Amino acid sequence: MIPTLPALSTLPPITSQPFKRATLGLFHGKLIQYGNNVPHSKKKTRRTWLPNIQTKTYNSEVLESYVKVKLTTKALKTINKHGSIDKYLLSTPASLLGDEGMRLRILVREKLDARNAQKVLDAQDALRAKAAAEKEAKNVEENALRLEEEEAVTEEPQRTGRVGEQSVKKGKAVRVDKQSVAKLEKGQTVKVDKQLQGKKASESRIAEGIFGSA
Protein backbone atom coordinates (compact mmCIF):
# COMPACT_ATOMS: atom_id res chain seq x y z
CA MET A 1 0.00 0.00 0.00
CA ILE A 2 1.33 3.42 -0.97
CA PRO A 3 1.50 5.73 2.06
CA THR A 4 -0.51 8.94 1.97
CA LEU A 5 1.40 12.18 1.74
CA PRO A 6 1.06 14.48 4.78
CA ALA A 7 -0.21 17.34 2.57
CA LEU A 8 -3.01 15.20 1.16
CA SER A 9 -4.10 13.90 4.54
CA THR A 10 -5.32 17.38 5.59
CA LEU A 11 -7.74 17.76 2.63
CA PRO A 12 -11.46 17.10 3.22
CA PRO A 13 -12.87 13.87 1.83
CA ILE A 14 -14.07 13.93 -1.75
CA THR A 15 -17.87 14.02 -2.02
CA SER A 16 -19.93 13.22 -5.06
CA GLN A 17 -20.95 16.24 -7.12
CA PRO A 18 -23.63 16.53 -9.82
CA PHE A 19 -22.27 16.48 -13.32
CA LYS A 20 -21.96 19.82 -15.11
CA ARG A 21 -24.90 19.28 -17.41
CA ALA A 22 -27.25 19.00 -14.42
CA THR A 23 -26.60 22.66 -13.55
CA LEU A 24 -28.08 23.81 -16.87
CA GLY A 25 -31.64 22.51 -16.41
CA LEU A 26 -34.22 20.91 -14.15
CA PHE A 27 -32.86 17.42 -13.55
CA HIS A 28 -34.80 16.77 -10.30
CA GLY A 29 -31.81 15.05 -8.70
CA LYS A 30 -31.10 12.71 -11.60
CA LEU A 31 -27.39 11.90 -12.17
CA ILE A 32 -25.26 9.72 -14.39
CA GLN A 33 -25.56 6.07 -13.46
CA TYR A 34 -22.61 3.71 -13.76
CA GLY A 35 -22.63 -0.01 -14.34
CA ASN A 36 -21.42 -2.90 -16.46
CA ASN A 37 -22.55 -4.72 -19.54
CA VAL A 38 -22.44 -8.42 -18.74
CA PRO A 39 -22.58 -10.70 -21.83
CA HIS A 40 -22.85 -14.48 -21.85
CA SER A 41 -19.09 -14.67 -21.70
CA LYS A 42 -19.28 -12.96 -18.31
CA LYS A 43 -16.75 -10.40 -19.47
CA LYS A 44 -17.92 -7.13 -17.95
CA THR A 45 -17.71 -3.88 -19.84
CA ARG A 46 -17.95 -0.62 -17.95
CA ARG A 47 -20.67 1.78 -19.17
CA THR A 48 -22.78 4.76 -18.08
CA TRP A 49 -26.47 5.68 -18.30
CA LEU A 50 -27.36 9.32 -18.86
CA PRO A 51 -30.69 10.84 -17.77
CA ASN A 52 -33.44 11.21 -20.36
CA ILE A 53 -33.29 14.92 -21.19
CA GLN A 54 -36.16 16.80 -22.86
CA THR A 55 -36.48 20.43 -23.94
CA LYS A 56 -39.79 22.04 -23.04
CA THR A 57 -41.27 25.55 -23.09
CA TYR A 58 -43.65 26.52 -20.27
CA ASN A 59 -45.84 29.56 -19.83
CA SER A 60 -45.06 31.16 -16.48
CA GLU A 61 -48.06 33.09 -15.13
CA VAL A 62 -45.97 34.82 -12.49
CA LEU A 63 -43.17 35.91 -14.83
CA GLU A 64 -45.72 36.64 -17.59
CA SER A 65 -43.45 35.08 -20.20
CA TYR A 66 -42.45 31.75 -21.69
CA VAL A 67 -39.62 29.79 -20.06
CA LYS A 68 -37.60 27.32 -22.12
CA VAL A 69 -35.77 24.73 -20.00
CA LYS A 70 -34.01 21.40 -20.33
CA LEU A 71 -35.44 18.86 -17.91
CA THR A 72 -35.60 15.17 -17.20
CA THR A 73 -38.71 13.06 -17.63
CA LYS A 74 -38.93 12.85 -13.82
CA ALA A 75 -39.06 16.65 -13.56
CA LEU A 76 -41.57 16.72 -16.44
CA LYS A 77 -43.94 14.37 -14.59
CA THR A 78 -43.55 16.38 -11.38
CA ILE A 79 -44.37 19.67 -13.15
CA ASN A 80 -47.49 18.10 -14.66
CA LYS A 81 -48.45 16.85 -11.21
CA HIS A 82 -48.12 20.34 -9.67
CA GLY A 83 -50.02 21.95 -12.54
CA SER A 84 -47.55 24.68 -13.51
CA ILE A 85 -43.85 25.41 -13.50
CA ASP A 86 -44.33 28.21 -10.97
CA LYS A 87 -45.82 25.85 -8.37
CA TYR A 88 -43.08 23.32 -9.09
CA LEU A 89 -40.32 25.87 -8.52
CA LEU A 90 -41.87 27.14 -5.28
CA SER A 91 -42.67 23.75 -3.72
CA THR A 92 -39.68 21.60 -4.75
CA PRO A 93 -36.72 21.32 -2.33
CA ALA A 94 -33.55 23.16 -3.31
CA SER A 95 -31.56 19.91 -3.37
CA LEU A 96 -33.65 18.71 -6.34
CA LEU A 97 -33.84 21.99 -8.26
CA GLY A 98 -30.18 22.57 -8.94
CA ASP A 99 -28.61 25.84 -10.04
CA GLU A 100 -31.01 26.57 -12.90
CA GLY A 101 -34.03 25.73 -10.77
CA MET A 102 -32.87 28.02 -7.96
CA ARG A 103 -32.28 30.83 -10.45
CA LEU A 104 -35.83 30.50 -11.75
CA ARG A 105 -37.20 30.25 -8.20
CA ILE A 106 -35.51 33.53 -7.24
CA LEU A 107 -37.05 35.25 -10.27
CA VAL A 108 -40.52 33.94 -9.39
CA ARG A 109 -40.22 34.96 -5.74
CA GLU A 110 -39.01 38.45 -6.63
CA LYS A 111 -41.97 38.87 -8.98
CA LEU A 112 -44.41 37.67 -6.32
CA ASP A 113 -42.89 39.98 -3.70
CA ALA A 114 -43.21 42.93 -6.09
CA ARG A 115 -46.86 42.07 -6.74
CA ASN A 116 -47.64 41.74 -3.05
CA ALA A 117 -45.92 45.06 -2.31
CA GLN A 118 -47.94 46.71 -5.09
CA LYS A 119 -51.17 45.25 -3.67
CA VAL A 120 -50.31 46.64 -0.24
CA LEU A 121 -49.60 50.07 -1.72
CA ASP A 122 -52.87 50.00 -3.68
CA ALA A 123 -54.80 49.05 -0.55
CA GLN A 124 -53.17 51.89 1.41
CA ASP A 125 -53.96 54.35 -1.39
CA ALA A 126 -57.58 53.18 -1.43
CA LEU A 127 -57.85 53.66 2.34
CA ARG A 128 -56.35 57.15 2.09
CA ALA A 129 -58.74 58.08 -0.73
CA LYS A 130 -61.72 56.76 1.26
CA ALA A 131 -60.65 58.69 4.36
CA ALA A 132 -60.20 61.87 2.30
CA ALA A 133 -63.64 61.43 0.71
CA GLU A 134 -65.27 60.91 4.12
CA LYS A 135 -63.50 63.98 5.49
CA GLU A 136 -64.59 66.06 2.50
CA ALA A 137 -68.21 64.91 2.90
CA LYS A 138 -68.09 65.76 6.59
CA ASN A 139 -66.73 69.24 5.84
CA VAL A 140 -69.46 69.82 3.25
CA GLU A 141 -72.13 68.77 5.74
CA GLU A 142 -70.70 71.03 8.45
CA ASN A 143 -70.58 73.96 6.02
CA ALA A 144 -74.20 73.35 5.02
CA LEU A 145 -75.31 73.31 8.67
CA ARG A 146 -73.34 76.49 9.36
CA LEU A 147 -74.98 78.25 6.42
CA GLU A 148 -78.44 77.18 7.60
CA GLU A 149 -77.73 78.53 11.08
CA GLU A 150 -76.50 81.84 9.65
CA GLU A 151 -79.59 82.15 7.44
CA ALA A 152 -81.84 81.42 10.43
CA VAL A 153 -80.08 84.13 12.47
CA THR A 154 -80.42 86.70 9.66
CA GLU A 155 -84.09 85.85 9.01
CA GLU A 156 -85.14 86.25 12.67
CA PRO A 157 -85.00 90.10 12.78
CA GLN A 158 -86.74 90.30 9.41
CA ARG A 159 -89.51 88.08 10.72
CA THR A 160 -89.99 90.25 13.83
CA GLY A 161 -90.10 93.36 11.61
CA ARG A 162 -92.76 91.77 9.43
CA VAL A 163 -94.85 90.94 12.49
CA GLY A 164 -94.62 94.58 13.63
CA GLU A 165 -95.66 95.83 10.21
CA GLN A 166 -98.63 93.48 10.20
CA SER A 167 -99.71 94.71 13.62
CA VAL A 168 -99.41 98.33 12.46
CA LYS A 169 -101.47 97.55 9.38
CA LYS A 170 -104.10 95.87 11.52
CA GLY A 171 -104.27 98.92 13.83
CA LYS A 172 -104.68 101.22 10.86
CA ALA A 173 -107.51 99.11 9.53
CA VAL A 174 -109.25 99.30 12.90
CA ARG A 175 -108.89 103.12 12.98
CA VAL A 176 -110.36 103.37 9.54
CA ASP A 177 -113.27 101.27 10.64
CA LYS A 178 -113.85 103.58 13.66
CA GLN A 179 -113.72 106.65 11.43
CA SER A 180 -116.30 105.10 9.12
CA VAL A 181 -118.50 104.32 12.10
CA ALA A 182 -118.20 107.93 13.32
CA LYS A 183 -119.16 109.22 9.90
CA LEU A 184 -122.14 106.91 9.90
CA GLU A 185 -123.21 108.23 13.30
CA LYS A 186 -123.13 111.78 11.95
CA GLY A 187 -125.26 110.68 9.04
CA GLN A 188 -122.53 110.98 6.45
CA THR A 189 -122.18 108.50 3.61
CA VAL A 190 -119.25 106.07 3.68
CA LYS A 191 -117.84 104.18 0.72
CA VAL A 192 -117.23 100.58 1.54
CA ASP A 193 -114.01 99.13 0.09
CA LYS A 194 -114.81 96.17 -2.11
CA GLN A 195 -111.44 94.59 -1.36
CA LEU A 196 -112.29 94.04 2.30
CA GLN A 197 -112.65 90.36 2.99
CA GLY A 198 -113.77 88.14 5.81
CA LYS A 199 -114.75 89.54 9.14
CA LYS A 200 -113.83 93.18 8.42
CA ALA A 201 -116.09 93.36 5.33
CA SER A 202 -119.03 91.75 7.14
CA GLU A 203 -118.64 94.07 10.16
CA SER A 204 -118.59 97.11 7.85
CA ARG A 205 -121.75 95.97 6.09
CA ILE A 206 -123.56 95.28 9.40
CA ALA A 207 -122.58 98.67 10.82
CA GLU A 208 -123.70 100.42 7.64
CA GLY A 209 -127.06 98.65 7.77
CA ILE A 210 -127.65 99.47 11.43
CA PHE A 211 -126.79 103.14 11.32
CA GLY A 212 -128.36 103.59 7.90
CA SER A 213 -131.73 102.36 9.17
CA ALA A 214 -131.48 104.63 12.21
mmCIF file of C-alpha atoms in Angstrom:
data_model
loop_
_atom_site.group_PDB
_atom_site.id
_atom_site.type_symbol
_atom_site.label_atom_id
_atom_site.label_comp_id
_atom_site.label_asym_id
_atom_site.label_seq_id
_atom_site.Cartn_x
_atom_site.Cartn_y
_atom_site.Cartn_z
ATOM 1 C CA MET A 1 0.000 0.000 0.000
ATOM 2 C CA ILE A 2 1.326 3.415 -0.967
ATOM 3 C CA PRO A 3 1.503 5.728 2.060
ATOM 4 C CA THR A 4 -0.506 8.939 1.968
ATOM 5 C CA LEU A 5 1.405 12.175 1.740
ATOM 6 C CA PRO A 6 1.063 14.478 4.777
ATOM 7 C CA ALA A 7 -0.206 17.340 2.570
ATOM 8 C CA LEU A 8 -3.008 15.197 1.158
ATOM 9 C CA SER A 9 -4.103 13.897 4.536
ATOM 10 C CA THR A 10 -5.321 17.383 5.588
ATOM 11 C CA LEU A 11 -7.736 17.759 2.629
ATOM 12 C CA PRO A 12 -11.457 17.103 3.218
ATOM 13 C CA PRO A 13 -12.866 13.873 1.829
ATOM 14 C CA ILE A 14 -14.066 13.925 -1.746
ATOM 15 C CA THR A 15 -17.866 14.024 -2.021
ATOM 16 C CA SER A 16 -19.928 13.217 -5.064
ATOM 17 C CA GLN A 17 -20.950 16.237 -7.121
ATOM 18 C CA PRO A 18 -23.628 16.526 -9.817
ATOM 19 C CA PHE A 19 -22.267 16.481 -13.322
ATOM 20 C CA LYS A 20 -21.964 19.819 -15.105
ATOM 21 C CA ARG A 21 -24.901 19.283 -17.412
ATOM 22 C CA ALA A 22 -27.252 18.999 -14.418
ATOM 23 C CA THR A 23 -26.596 22.655 -13.551
ATOM 24 C CA LEU A 24 -28.078 23.810 -16.871
ATOM 25 C CA GLY A 25 -31.635 22.509 -16.407
ATOM 26 C CA LEU A 26 -34.222 20.908 -14.146
ATOM 27 C CA PHE A 27 -32.864 17.415 -13.552
ATOM 28 C CA HIS A 28 -34.804 16.771 -10.303
ATOM 29 C CA GLY A 29 -31.805 15.054 -8.700
ATOM 30 C CA LYS A 30 -31.095 12.713 -11.603
ATOM 31 C CA LEU A 31 -27.394 11.898 -12.165
ATOM 32 C CA ILE A 32 -25.259 9.719 -14.394
ATOM 33 C CA GLN A 33 -25.558 6.069 -13.465
ATOM 34 C CA TYR A 34 -22.610 3.709 -13.765
ATOM 35 C CA GLY A 35 -22.632 -0.011 -14.340
ATOM 36 C CA ASN A 36 -21.419 -2.896 -16.465
ATOM 37 C CA ASN A 37 -22.552 -4.723 -19.539
ATOM 38 C CA VAL A 38 -22.436 -8.424 -18.737
ATOM 39 C CA PRO A 39 -22.580 -10.701 -21.834
ATOM 40 C CA HIS A 40 -22.854 -14.477 -21.851
ATOM 41 C CA SER A 41 -19.088 -14.674 -21.703
ATOM 42 C CA LYS A 42 -19.275 -12.960 -18.310
ATOM 43 C CA LYS A 43 -16.745 -10.405 -19.474
ATOM 44 C CA LYS A 44 -17.918 -7.129 -17.950
ATOM 45 C CA THR A 45 -17.706 -3.879 -19.844
ATOM 46 C CA ARG A 46 -17.949 -0.620 -17.951
ATOM 47 C CA ARG A 47 -20.671 1.780 -19.169
ATOM 48 C CA THR A 48 -22.785 4.755 -18.081
ATOM 49 C CA TRP A 49 -26.472 5.678 -18.302
ATOM 50 C CA LEU A 50 -27.359 9.319 -18.860
ATOM 51 C CA PRO A 51 -30.688 10.844 -17.771
ATOM 52 C CA ASN A 52 -33.439 11.208 -20.361
ATOM 53 C CA ILE A 53 -33.293 14.918 -21.185
ATOM 54 C CA GLN A 54 -36.156 16.797 -22.862
ATOM 55 C CA THR A 55 -36.478 20.434 -23.939
ATOM 56 C CA LYS A 56 -39.793 22.043 -23.043
ATOM 57 C CA THR A 57 -41.267 25.548 -23.089
ATOM 58 C CA TYR A 58 -43.646 26.518 -20.272
ATOM 59 C CA ASN A 59 -45.842 29.555 -19.831
ATOM 60 C CA SER A 60 -45.056 31.158 -16.482
ATOM 61 C CA GLU A 61 -48.058 33.088 -15.134
ATOM 62 C CA VAL A 62 -45.967 34.818 -12.488
ATOM 63 C CA LEU A 63 -43.170 35.912 -14.826
ATOM 64 C CA GLU A 64 -45.725 36.641 -17.591
ATOM 65 C CA SER A 65 -43.446 35.082 -20.201
ATOM 66 C CA TYR A 66 -42.449 31.751 -21.692
ATOM 67 C CA VAL A 67 -39.616 29.790 -20.059
ATOM 68 C CA LYS A 68 -37.599 27.323 -22.115
ATOM 69 C CA VAL A 69 -35.771 24.731 -20.001
ATOM 70 C CA LYS A 70 -34.011 21.398 -20.328
ATOM 71 C CA LEU A 71 -35.436 18.857 -17.910
ATOM 72 C CA THR A 72 -35.596 15.166 -17.202
ATOM 73 C CA THR A 73 -38.714 13.063 -17.628
ATOM 74 C CA LYS A 74 -38.933 12.847 -13.821
ATOM 75 C CA ALA A 75 -39.062 16.645 -13.563
ATOM 76 C CA LEU A 76 -41.570 16.721 -16.443
ATOM 77 C CA LYS A 77 -43.938 14.369 -14.592
ATOM 78 C CA THR A 78 -43.547 16.383 -11.379
ATOM 79 C CA ILE A 79 -44.371 19.666 -13.147
ATOM 80 C CA ASN A 80 -47.490 18.104 -14.663
ATOM 81 C CA LYS A 81 -48.447 16.855 -11.210
ATOM 82 C CA HIS A 82 -48.119 20.343 -9.666
ATOM 83 C CA GLY A 83 -50.017 21.948 -12.541
ATOM 84 C CA SER A 84 -47.548 24.682 -13.513
ATOM 85 C CA ILE A 85 -43.845 25.407 -13.498
ATOM 86 C CA ASP A 86 -44.334 28.214 -10.969
ATOM 87 C CA LYS A 87 -45.818 25.848 -8.371
ATOM 88 C CA TYR A 88 -43.079 23.320 -9.094
ATOM 89 C CA LEU A 89 -40.317 25.868 -8.519
ATOM 90 C CA LEU A 90 -41.867 27.138 -5.277
ATOM 91 C CA SER A 91 -42.670 23.747 -3.718
ATOM 92 C CA THR A 92 -39.681 21.600 -4.748
ATOM 93 C CA PRO A 93 -36.716 21.317 -2.334
ATOM 94 C CA ALA A 94 -33.553 23.162 -3.308
ATOM 95 C CA SER A 95 -31.560 19.914 -3.375
ATOM 96 C CA LEU A 96 -33.653 18.709 -6.343
ATOM 97 C CA LEU A 97 -33.837 21.991 -8.259
ATOM 98 C CA GLY A 98 -30.175 22.573 -8.935
ATOM 99 C CA ASP A 99 -28.606 25.843 -10.040
ATOM 100 C CA GLU A 100 -31.014 26.569 -12.902
ATOM 101 C CA GLY A 101 -34.032 25.730 -10.775
ATOM 102 C CA MET A 102 -32.869 28.021 -7.960
ATOM 103 C CA ARG A 103 -32.276 30.831 -10.450
ATOM 104 C CA LEU A 104 -35.834 30.503 -11.747
ATOM 105 C CA ARG A 105 -37.198 30.249 -8.196
ATOM 106 C CA ILE A 106 -35.512 33.530 -7.240
ATOM 107 C CA LEU A 107 -37.054 35.253 -10.270
ATOM 108 C CA VAL A 108 -40.520 33.937 -9.392
ATOM 109 C CA ARG A 109 -40.223 34.963 -5.737
ATOM 110 C CA GLU A 110 -39.014 38.454 -6.625
ATOM 111 C CA LYS A 111 -41.967 38.866 -8.980
ATOM 112 C CA LEU A 112 -44.409 37.673 -6.317
ATOM 113 C CA ASP A 113 -42.888 39.982 -3.701
ATOM 114 C CA ALA A 114 -43.210 42.932 -6.086
ATOM 115 C CA ARG A 115 -46.860 42.070 -6.742
ATOM 116 C CA ASN A 116 -47.638 41.745 -3.045
ATOM 117 C CA ALA A 117 -45.923 45.059 -2.313
ATOM 118 C CA GLN A 118 -47.940 46.714 -5.086
ATOM 119 C CA LYS A 119 -51.168 45.253 -3.666
ATOM 120 C CA VAL A 120 -50.311 46.639 -0.236
ATOM 121 C CA LEU A 121 -49.600 50.070 -1.717
ATOM 122 C CA ASP A 122 -52.867 49.997 -3.678
ATOM 123 C CA ALA A 123 -54.801 49.051 -0.546
ATOM 124 C CA GLN A 124 -53.168 51.886 1.406
ATOM 125 C CA ASP A 125 -53.962 54.355 -1.390
ATOM 126 C CA ALA A 126 -57.584 53.176 -1.427
ATOM 127 C CA LEU A 127 -57.850 53.659 2.340
ATOM 128 C CA ARG A 128 -56.352 57.151 2.087
ATOM 129 C CA ALA A 129 -58.744 58.077 -0.726
ATOM 130 C CA LYS A 130 -61.716 56.762 1.259
ATOM 131 C CA ALA A 131 -60.655 58.691 4.358
ATOM 132 C CA ALA A 132 -60.201 61.873 2.296
ATOM 133 C CA ALA A 133 -63.644 61.435 0.711
ATOM 134 C CA GLU A 134 -65.274 60.913 4.117
ATOM 135 C CA LYS A 135 -63.498 63.983 5.488
ATOM 136 C CA GLU A 136 -64.589 66.058 2.498
ATOM 137 C CA ALA A 137 -68.207 64.910 2.897
ATOM 138 C CA LYS A 138 -68.093 65.760 6.591
ATOM 139 C CA ASN A 139 -66.726 69.240 5.837
ATOM 140 C CA VAL A 140 -69.463 69.824 3.249
ATOM 141 C CA GLU A 141 -72.130 68.767 5.740
ATOM 142 C CA GLU A 142 -70.700 71.029 8.445
ATOM 143 C CA ASN A 143 -70.578 73.965 6.020
ATOM 144 C CA ALA A 144 -74.203 73.352 5.023
ATOM 145 C CA LEU A 145 -75.309 73.307 8.675
ATOM 146 C CA ARG A 146 -73.338 76.492 9.361
ATOM 147 C CA LEU A 147 -74.978 78.254 6.417
ATOM 148 C CA GLU A 148 -78.441 77.175 7.604
ATOM 149 C CA GLU A 149 -77.730 78.533 11.084
ATOM 150 C CA GLU A 150 -76.497 81.840 9.647
ATOM 151 C CA GLU A 151 -79.589 82.149 7.440
ATOM 152 C CA ALA A 152 -81.836 81.420 10.430
ATOM 153 C CA VAL A 153 -80.080 84.129 12.474
ATOM 154 C CA THR A 154 -80.418 86.699 9.662
ATOM 155 C CA GLU A 155 -84.088 85.850 9.011
ATOM 156 C CA GLU A 156 -85.135 86.246 12.675
ATOM 157 C CA PRO A 157 -85.000 90.100 12.784
ATOM 158 C CA GLN A 158 -86.738 90.303 9.411
ATOM 159 C CA ARG A 159 -89.507 88.081 10.723
ATOM 160 C CA THR A 160 -89.989 90.246 13.827
ATOM 161 C CA GLY A 161 -90.097 93.358 11.608
ATOM 162 C CA ARG A 162 -92.760 91.772 9.430
ATOM 163 C CA VAL A 163 -94.850 90.940 12.491
ATOM 164 C CA GLY A 164 -94.618 94.583 13.633
ATOM 165 C CA GLU A 165 -95.660 95.833 10.206
ATOM 166 C CA GLN A 166 -98.631 93.483 10.198
ATOM 167 C CA SER A 167 -99.712 94.709 13.616
ATOM 168 C CA VAL A 168 -99.407 98.325 12.460
ATOM 169 C CA LYS A 169 -101.472 97.547 9.376
ATOM 170 C CA LYS A 170 -104.102 95.870 11.520
ATOM 171 C CA GLY A 171 -104.273 98.916 13.834
ATOM 172 C CA LYS A 172 -104.675 101.221 10.855
ATOM 173 C CA ALA A 173 -107.510 99.114 9.533
ATOM 174 C CA VAL A 174 -109.253 99.302 12.904
ATOM 175 C CA ARG A 175 -108.892 103.118 12.981
ATOM 176 C CA VAL A 176 -110.356 103.369 9.537
ATOM 177 C CA ASP A 177 -113.274 101.274 10.643
ATOM 178 C CA LYS A 178 -113.848 103.576 13.657
ATOM 179 C CA GLN A 179 -113.721 106.654 11.429
ATOM 180 C CA SER A 180 -116.297 105.099 9.120
ATOM 181 C CA VAL A 181 -118.502 104.325 12.104
ATOM 182 C CA ALA A 182 -118.199 107.932 13.321
ATOM 183 C CA LYS A 183 -119.163 109.220 9.898
ATOM 184 C CA LEU A 184 -122.141 106.908 9.895
ATOM 185 C CA GLU A 185 -123.206 108.227 13.298
ATOM 186 C CA LYS A 186 -123.129 111.777 11.951
ATOM 187 C CA GLY A 187 -125.258 110.679 9.037
ATOM 188 C CA GLN A 188 -122.527 110.975 6.448
ATOM 189 C CA THR A 189 -122.185 108.496 3.608
ATOM 190 C CA VAL A 190 -119.255 106.073 3.682
ATOM 191 C CA LYS A 191 -117.838 104.183 0.719
ATOM 192 C CA VAL A 192 -117.229 100.581 1.543
ATOM 193 C CA ASP A 193 -114.007 99.134 0.092
ATOM 194 C CA LYS A 194 -114.811 96.166 -2.108
ATOM 195 C CA GLN A 195 -111.443 94.592 -1.363
ATOM 196 C CA LEU A 196 -112.292 94.039 2.298
ATOM 197 C CA GLN A 197 -112.653 90.355 2.992
ATOM 198 C CA GLY A 198 -113.774 88.144 5.811
ATOM 199 C CA LYS A 199 -114.754 89.542 9.140
ATOM 200 C CA LYS A 200 -113.828 93.176 8.415
ATOM 201 C CA ALA A 201 -116.085 93.359 5.331
ATOM 202 C CA SER A 202 -119.026 91.751 7.137
ATOM 203 C CA GLU A 203 -118.638 94.074 10.159
ATOM 204 C CA SER A 204 -118.587 97.112 7.854
ATOM 205 C CA ARG A 205 -121.750 95.966 6.087
ATOM 206 C CA ILE A 206 -123.562 95.279 9.395
ATOM 207 C CA ALA A 207 -122.577 98.671 10.822
ATOM 208 C CA GLU A 208 -123.701 100.418 7.644
ATOM 209 C CA GLY A 209 -127.057 98.646 7.770
ATOM 210 C CA ILE A 210 -127.651 99.470 11.428
ATOM 211 C CA PHE A 211 -126.786 103.138 11.319
ATOM 212 C CA GLY A 212 -128.357 103.591 7.901
ATOM 213 C CA SER A 213 -131.729 102.357 9.172
ATOM 214 C CA ALA A 214 -131.481 104.626 12.213
#
